[in-house]
Amino acid sequence: MGHVLVSGATGGIGKALVNALVGAGHQVTAVGRDVGRLDVPGIEVDLAEPESLAAAAGETSDAAAAMAEVDALVYCAAIAPIAAVADTDPATWQRILAVNVASAAELVRQALPALRRSRGHVVFVNAAPGMTGVARWSGYVGSKAALRELADSLRVEEAPHGVRVTTVYPGGTATELLREVRNTFGRPYDPDLFIQPHTLAEMICWVLNTPRDAYVCEVSVLPSPR
Ligand SMILES: NC(=O)c1ccc[n+]([C@@H]2O[C@H](COP(=O)([O-])OP(=O)(O)OC[C@H]3O[C@@H](n4cnc5c(N)ncnc54)[C@H](OP(=O)(O)O)[C@@H]3O)[C@@H](O)[C@H]2O)c1
């Protein structure tokens, strides 16, 4: 059993993941701006400001202790504003890239000494499989392309330290984010037709719990055909 840092822990997938991890006997520390409302310890930080992560991670002795003994990190936080390039201002670009990528890199950087000690595991929750060239979604899709590259470089860099890196590509998963996205794109939303958050959470737990001699470096998860 290990200690897992989870960002996006207050979201649809993140909350289910925290429950699944706690249920499986893991210790969990949530990282985010409103983690006080969860039943697990938290590191309070706005991921739109990656530069504030270092201070937040050392702010209390509990936060510092959590960062010092991490076995795994799951980066699940994201925002997904929908707008054409013509209508996206620089502040929006900066916010998307900060929450979806730069804070992922910075959280990993803060946790790396512990992850190297534990020969740990980093899991990045990316976008739906195969997403590219989506009109009105360049910020989200572009940020997730950068997150994939972050994962791929990190995997090579950290292999000598025994750190494993996995990207999970979830298909539509029944959360508030998916409801909002489908609404904005003018598409119907029936939560029963999508992956249930607890199912995806169980799959991420499985990724974290594979035996030491092998691991899953990428996994695409699709809703079953109905
Ligand atoms: N749902 C899907 O169909 C689907 C499909 C493919 C990929 N994904 C990916 O799965 C992950 C989780 O998605 P979800 O559906 O569970 O979305 P969600 O319910 O909207 O959760 C998003 C999480 O990100 C956190 N977050 C956003 N901005 C933040 C900030 N500035 N500082 C700290 N935390 C912030 C939110 O925290 P607050 O509670 O504080 O807002 C929340 O915990 C995302 O990476 C998403 O791209 C989802």
GROMACS .gro file of C-alpha atoms and ligand atoms in nm:
model
  274
    1MET     CA    1   0.000   0.000   0.000
    2GLY     CA    2   0.132   0.342  -0.083
    3HIS     CA    3   0.081   0.712  -0.054
    4VAL     CA    4  -0.084   0.872  -0.358
    5LEU     CA    5  -0.102   1.245  -0.443
    6VAL     CA    6  -0.414   1.325  -0.645
    7SER     CA    7  -0.491   1.654  -0.821
    8GLY     CA    8  -0.844   1.719  -0.944
    9ALA     CA    9  -0.963   1.520  -0.643
   10THR     CA   10  -1.278   1.730  -0.605
   11GLY     CA   11  -1.391   1.654  -0.962
   12GLY     CA   12  -1.607   1.373  -1.094
   13ILE     CA   13  -1.326   1.131  -1.179
   14GLY     CA   14  -1.094   1.253  -0.900
   15LYS     CA   15  -1.350   1.202  -0.623
   16ALA     CA   16  -1.420   0.848  -0.743
   17LEU     CA   17  -1.047   0.784  -0.760
   18VAL     CA   18  -0.990   0.905  -0.404
   19ASN     CA   19  -1.269   0.672  -0.283
   20ALA     CA   20  -1.125   0.378  -0.477
   21LEU     CA   21  -0.771   0.441  -0.350
   22VAL     CA   22  -0.882   0.480   0.011
   23GLY     CA   23  -1.097   0.167  -0.027
   24ALA     CA   24  -0.790  -0.023  -0.150
   25GLY     CA   25  -0.592   0.086   0.156
   26HIS     CA   26  -0.384   0.365   0.004
   27GLN     CA   27  -0.307   0.685   0.187
   28VAL     CA   28  -0.423   0.981  -0.024
   29THR     CA   29  -0.329   1.350  -0.023
   30ALA     CA   30  -0.543   1.573  -0.244
   31VAL     CA   31  -0.390   1.873  -0.422
   32GLY     CA   32  -0.619   2.159  -0.526
   33ARG     CA   33  -0.790   2.484  -0.444
   34ASP     CA   34  -1.084   2.343  -0.248
   35VAL     CA   35  -0.953   2.021  -0.098
   36GLY     CA   36  -1.072   2.111   0.254
   37ARG     CA   37  -1.413   1.965   0.168
   38LEU     CA   38  -1.267   1.616   0.114
   39ASP     CA   39  -1.220   1.350   0.385
   40VAL     CA   40  -0.850   1.308   0.306
   41PRO     CA   41  -0.556   1.539   0.388
   42GLY     CA   42  -0.496   1.813   0.135
   43ILE     CA   43  -0.247   2.062  -0.004
   44GLU     CA   44  -0.440   2.381  -0.078
   45VAL     CA   45  -0.326   2.542  -0.403
   46ASP     CA   46  -0.471   2.708  -0.712
   47LEU     CA   47  -0.324   2.513  -1.003
   48ALA     CA   48  -0.373   2.815  -1.228
   49GLU     CA   49  -0.065   2.945  -1.045
   50PRO     CA   50   0.205   2.676  -1.084
   51GLU     CA   51   0.463   2.904  -0.926
   52SER     CA   52   0.274   2.887  -0.595
   53LEU     CA   53   0.303   2.506  -0.573
   54ALA     CA   54   0.649   2.496  -0.421
   55ALA     CA   55   0.543   2.717  -0.130
   56ALA     CA   56   0.211   2.531  -0.083
   57ALA     CA   57   0.392   2.196  -0.075
   58GLY     CA   58   0.612   2.316   0.211
   59GLU     CA   59   0.355   2.538   0.381
   60THR     CA   60   0.256   2.308   0.668
   61SER     CA   61   0.448   2.022   0.818
   62ASP     CA   62   0.170   1.788   0.699
   63ALA     CA   63   0.207   1.907   0.337
   64ALA     CA   64   0.586   1.877   0.351
   65ALA     CA   65   0.559   1.529   0.506
   66ALA     CA   66   0.314   1.424   0.235
   67MET     CA   67   0.548   1.544  -0.042
   68ALA     CA   68   0.841   1.365   0.120
   69GLU     CA   69   0.681   1.019   0.114
   70VAL     CA   70   0.496   0.992  -0.214
   71ASP     CA   71   0.468   0.657  -0.393
   72ALA     CA   72   0.246   0.776  -0.677
   73LEU     CA   73   0.100   1.091  -0.826
   74VAL     CA   74  -0.217   1.107  -1.034
   75TYR     CA   75  -0.263   1.436  -1.219
   76CYS     CA   76  -0.635   1.457  -1.288
   77ALA     CA   77  -0.705   1.833  -1.274
   78ALA     CA   78  -0.804   2.013  -1.592
   79ILE     CA   79  -1.023   2.284  -1.732
   80ALA     CA   80  -1.184   2.258  -2.074
   81PRO     CA   81  -1.311   2.595  -2.198
   82ILE     CA   82  -1.469   2.585  -2.542
   83ALA     CA   83  -1.394   2.875  -2.778
   84ALA     CA   84  -1.259   2.932  -3.127
   85VAL     CA   85  -0.903   3.054  -3.162
   86ALA     CA   86  -1.054   3.382  -3.285
   87ASP     CA   87  -1.224   3.428  -2.948
   88THR     CA   88  -0.957   3.304  -2.704
   89ASP     CA   89  -0.759   3.577  -2.530
   90PRO     CA   90  -0.406   3.534  -2.388
   91ALA     CA   91  -0.528   3.511  -2.028
   92THR     CA   92  -0.747   3.213  -2.120
   93TRP     CA   93  -0.457   3.041  -2.298
   94GLN     CA   94  -0.236   3.099  -1.995
   95ARG     CA   95  -0.497   2.961  -1.755
   96ILE     CA   96  -0.559   2.645  -1.960
   97LEU     CA   97  -0.188   2.575  -2.003
   98ALA     CA   98  -0.120   2.648  -1.635
   99VAL     CA   99  -0.390   2.415  -1.495
  100ASN     CA  100  -0.361   2.140  -1.756
  101VAL     CA  101   0.017   2.121  -1.810
  102ALA     CA  102   0.247   2.359  -1.624
  103SER     CA  103   0.113   2.262  -1.281
  104ALA     CA  104   0.139   1.896  -1.376
  105ALA     CA  105   0.508   1.946  -1.452
  106GLU     CA  106   0.563   2.150  -1.137
  107LEU     CA  107   0.382   1.904  -0.909
  108VAL     CA  108   0.590   1.622  -1.055
  109ARG     CA  109   0.906   1.830  -1.002
  110GLN     CA  110   0.817   1.886  -0.636
  111ALA     CA  111   0.740   1.518  -0.582
  112LEU     CA  112   1.032   1.373  -0.782
  113PRO     CA  113   1.280   1.330  -0.496
  114ALA     CA  114   1.024   1.117  -0.312
  115LEU     CA  115   0.911   0.938  -0.628
  116ARG     CA  116   1.272   0.845  -0.704
  117ARG     CA  117   1.320   0.714  -0.348
  118SER     CA  118   1.005   0.502  -0.371
  119ARG     CA  119   1.065   0.406  -0.738
  120GLY     CA  120   0.716   0.539  -0.779
  121HIS     CA  121   0.457   0.598  -1.048
  122VAL     CA  122   0.317   0.909  -1.220
  123VAL     CA  123  -0.021   0.887  -1.393
  124PHE     CA  124  -0.143   1.168  -1.619
  125VAL     CA  125  -0.512   1.173  -1.704
  126ASN     CA  126  -0.522   1.302  -2.062
  127ALA     CA  127  -0.810   1.364  -2.305
  128ALA     CA  128  -1.027   1.113  -2.490
  129PRO     CA  129  -0.827   0.880  -2.720
  130GLY     CA  130  -0.728   1.021  -3.058
  131MET     CA  131  -0.830   1.381  -3.002
  132THR     CA  132  -0.678   1.620  -3.252
  133GLY     CA  133  -0.789   1.911  -3.468
  134VAL     CA  134  -1.113   1.982  -3.283
  135ALA     CA  135  -1.280   2.310  -3.381
  136ARG     CA  136  -1.346   2.540  -3.081
  137TRP     CA  137  -1.133   2.326  -2.849
  138SER     CA  138  -0.774   2.413  -2.941
  139GLY     CA  139  -0.685   2.522  -2.587
  140TYR     CA  140  -0.794   2.197  -2.421
  141VAL     CA  141  -0.676   1.962  -2.696
  142GLY     CA  142  -0.347   2.151  -2.735
  143SER     CA  143  -0.282   2.145  -2.361
  144LYS     CA  144  -0.344   1.770  -2.354
  145ALA     CA  145  -0.104   1.720  -2.648
  146ALA     CA  146   0.156   1.901  -2.436
  147LEU     CA  147   0.065   1.681  -2.138
  148ARG     CA  148   0.130   1.372  -2.352
  149GLU     CA  149   0.473   1.507  -2.448
  150LEU     CA  150   0.545   1.584  -2.083
  151ALA     CA  151   0.462   1.223  -1.998
  152ASP     CA  152   0.670   1.080  -2.283
  153SER     CA  153   0.981   1.285  -2.197
  154LEU     CA  154   0.944   1.219  -1.825
  155ARG     CA  155   0.917   0.842  -1.888
  156VAL     CA  156   1.255   0.841  -2.062
  157GLU     CA  157   1.422   1.079  -1.816
  158GLU     CA  158   1.308   0.897  -1.504
  159ALA     CA  159   1.346   0.536  -1.616
  160PRO     CA  160   1.701   0.524  -1.472
  161HIS     CA  161   1.549   0.620  -1.135
  162GLY     CA  162   1.286   0.347  -1.153
  163VAL     CA  163   0.993   0.590  -1.189
  164ARG     CA  164   0.710   0.464  -1.410
  165VAL     CA  165   0.494   0.704  -1.615
  166THR     CA  166   0.148   0.625  -1.751
  167THR     CA  167  -0.093   0.826  -1.963
  168VAL     CA  168  -0.461   0.737  -1.934
  169TYR     CA  169  -0.691   0.844  -2.219
  170PRO     CA  170  -1.048   0.823  -2.090
  171GLY     CA  171  -1.338   0.824  -2.331
  172GLY     CA  172  -1.652   1.011  -2.226
  173THR     CA  173  -1.698   0.972  -1.851
  174ALA     CA  174  -2.018   1.080  -1.678
  175THR     CA  175  -1.907   1.392  -1.490
  176GLU     CA  176  -2.014   1.756  -1.471
  177LEU     CA  177  -1.731   1.843  -1.709
  178LEU     CA  178  -1.865   1.609  -1.979
  179ARG     CA  179  -2.221   1.739  -1.930
  180GLU     CA  180  -2.102   2.098  -1.975
  181VAL     CA  181  -1.883   2.016  -2.274
  182ARG     CA  182  -2.158   1.828  -2.457
  183ASN     CA  183  -2.409   2.106  -2.377
  184THR     CA  184  -2.176   2.371  -2.517
  185PHE     CA  185  -2.114   2.166  -2.832
  186GLY     CA  186  -2.493   2.122  -2.864
  187ARG     CA  187  -2.480   1.744  -2.817
  188PRO     CA  188  -2.714   1.532  -2.603
  189TYR     CA  189  -2.596   1.404  -2.266
  190ASP     CA  190  -2.723   1.088  -2.104
  191PRO     CA  191  -2.487   0.989  -1.819
  192ASP     CA  192  -2.590   0.623  -1.854
  193LEU     CA  193  -2.429   0.606  -2.199
  194PHE     CA  194  -2.082   0.695  -2.072
  195ILE     CA  195  -1.813   0.542  -1.851
  196GLN     CA  196  -1.905   0.572  -1.484
  197PRO     CA  197  -1.641   0.761  -1.282
  198HIS     CA  198  -1.597   0.471  -1.037
  199THR     CA  199  -1.522   0.234  -1.328
  200LEU     CA  200  -1.248   0.462  -1.459
  201ALA     CA  201  -1.119   0.505  -1.103
  202GLU     CA  202  -1.092   0.126  -1.064
  203MET     CA  203  -0.892   0.112  -1.389
  204ILE     CA  204  -0.650   0.379  -1.265
  205CYS     CA  205  -0.611   0.183  -0.940
  206TRP     CA  206  -0.533  -0.125  -1.147
  207VAL     CA  207  -0.267   0.074  -1.338
  208LEU     CA  208  -0.111   0.170  -1.004
  209ASN     CA  209  -0.123  -0.182  -0.865
  210THR     CA  210   0.039  -0.385  -1.144
  211PRO     CA  211   0.325  -0.609  -1.031
  212ARG     CA  212   0.671  -0.450  -1.005
  213ASP     CA  213   0.817  -0.618  -1.317
  214ALA     CA  214   0.576  -0.464  -1.571
  215TYR     CA  215   0.348  -0.166  -1.606
  216VAL     CA  216   0.100  -0.006  -1.844
  217CYS     CA  217   0.254   0.301  -2.007
  218GLU     CA  218  -0.056   0.409  -2.199
  219VAL     CA  219  -0.416   0.305  -2.171
  220SER     CA  220  -0.722   0.411  -2.372
  221VAL     CA  221  -1.060   0.350  -2.211
  222LEU     CA  222  -1.382   0.365  -2.411
  223PRO     CA  223  -1.748   0.342  -2.311
  224SER     CA  224  -1.880   0.000  -2.411
  225PRO     CA  225  -2.111   0.007  -2.714
  226ARG     CA  226  -2.478   0.014  -2.599
  227LIG     N1  227  -1.520   1.346  -1.809
  227LIG     C1  228  -1.473   1.307  -1.928
  227LIG     O1  229  -1.550   1.264  -2.017
  227LIG     C2  230  -1.325   1.310  -1.958
  227LIG     C3  231  -1.281   1.254  -2.079
  227LIG     C4  232  -1.144   1.258  -2.108
  227LIG     C5  233  -1.056   1.312  -2.017
  227LIG     N2  234  -1.103   1.365  -1.900
  227LIG     C6  235  -1.004   1.421  -1.808
  227LIG     O2  236  -1.025   1.367  -1.679
  227LIG     C7  237  -0.982   1.460  -1.579
  227LIG     C8  238  -1.092   1.482  -1.477
  227LIG     O3  239  -1.208   1.527  -1.546
  227LIG     P1  240  -1.353   1.534  -1.476
  227LIG     O4  241  -1.450   1.495  -1.581
  227LIG     O5  242  -1.353   1.464  -1.345
  227LIG     O6  243  -1.365   1.693  -1.457
  227LIG     P2  244  -1.419   1.781  -1.337
  227LIG     O7  245  -1.528   1.712  -1.264
  227LIG     O8  246  -1.449   1.916  -1.396
  227LIG     O9  247  -1.291   1.793  -1.241
  227LIG     C9  248  -1.186   1.880  -1.271
  227LIG    C10  249  -1.095   1.890  -1.150
  227LIG    O10  250  -0.991   1.985  -1.180
  227LIG    C11  251  -0.980   2.076  -1.072
  227LIG     N3  252  -0.934   2.208  -1.111
  227LIG    C12  253  -0.975   2.285  -1.215
  227LIG     N4  254  -0.915   2.405  -1.209
  227LIG    C13  255  -0.834   2.403  -1.099
  227LIG    C14  256  -0.746   2.498  -1.039
  227LIG     N5  257  -0.729   2.620  -1.091
  227LIG     N6  258  -0.679   2.464  -0.926
  227LIG    C15  259  -0.698   2.340  -0.871
  227LIG     N7  260  -0.778   2.247  -0.923
  227LIG    C16  261  -0.846   2.278  -1.036
  227LIG    C17  262  -1.124   2.089  -1.023
  227LIG    O11  263  -1.121   2.147  -0.894
  227LIG     P3  264  -1.242   2.239  -0.837
  227LIG    O12  265  -1.338   2.143  -0.774
  227LIG    O13  266  -1.175   2.328  -0.739
  227LIG    O14  267  -1.300   2.311  -0.957
  227LIG    C18  268  -1.168   1.943  -1.025
  227LIG    O15  269  -1.122   1.877  -0.912
  227LIG    C19  270  -0.943   1.587  -1.657
  227LIG    O16  271  -0.804   1.587  -1.675
  227LIG    C20  272  -1.013   1.571  -1.790
  227LIG    O17  273  -0.946   1.641  -1.895
  227LIG    C21  274  -1.235   1.366  -1.869
   0.00000   0.00000   0.00000
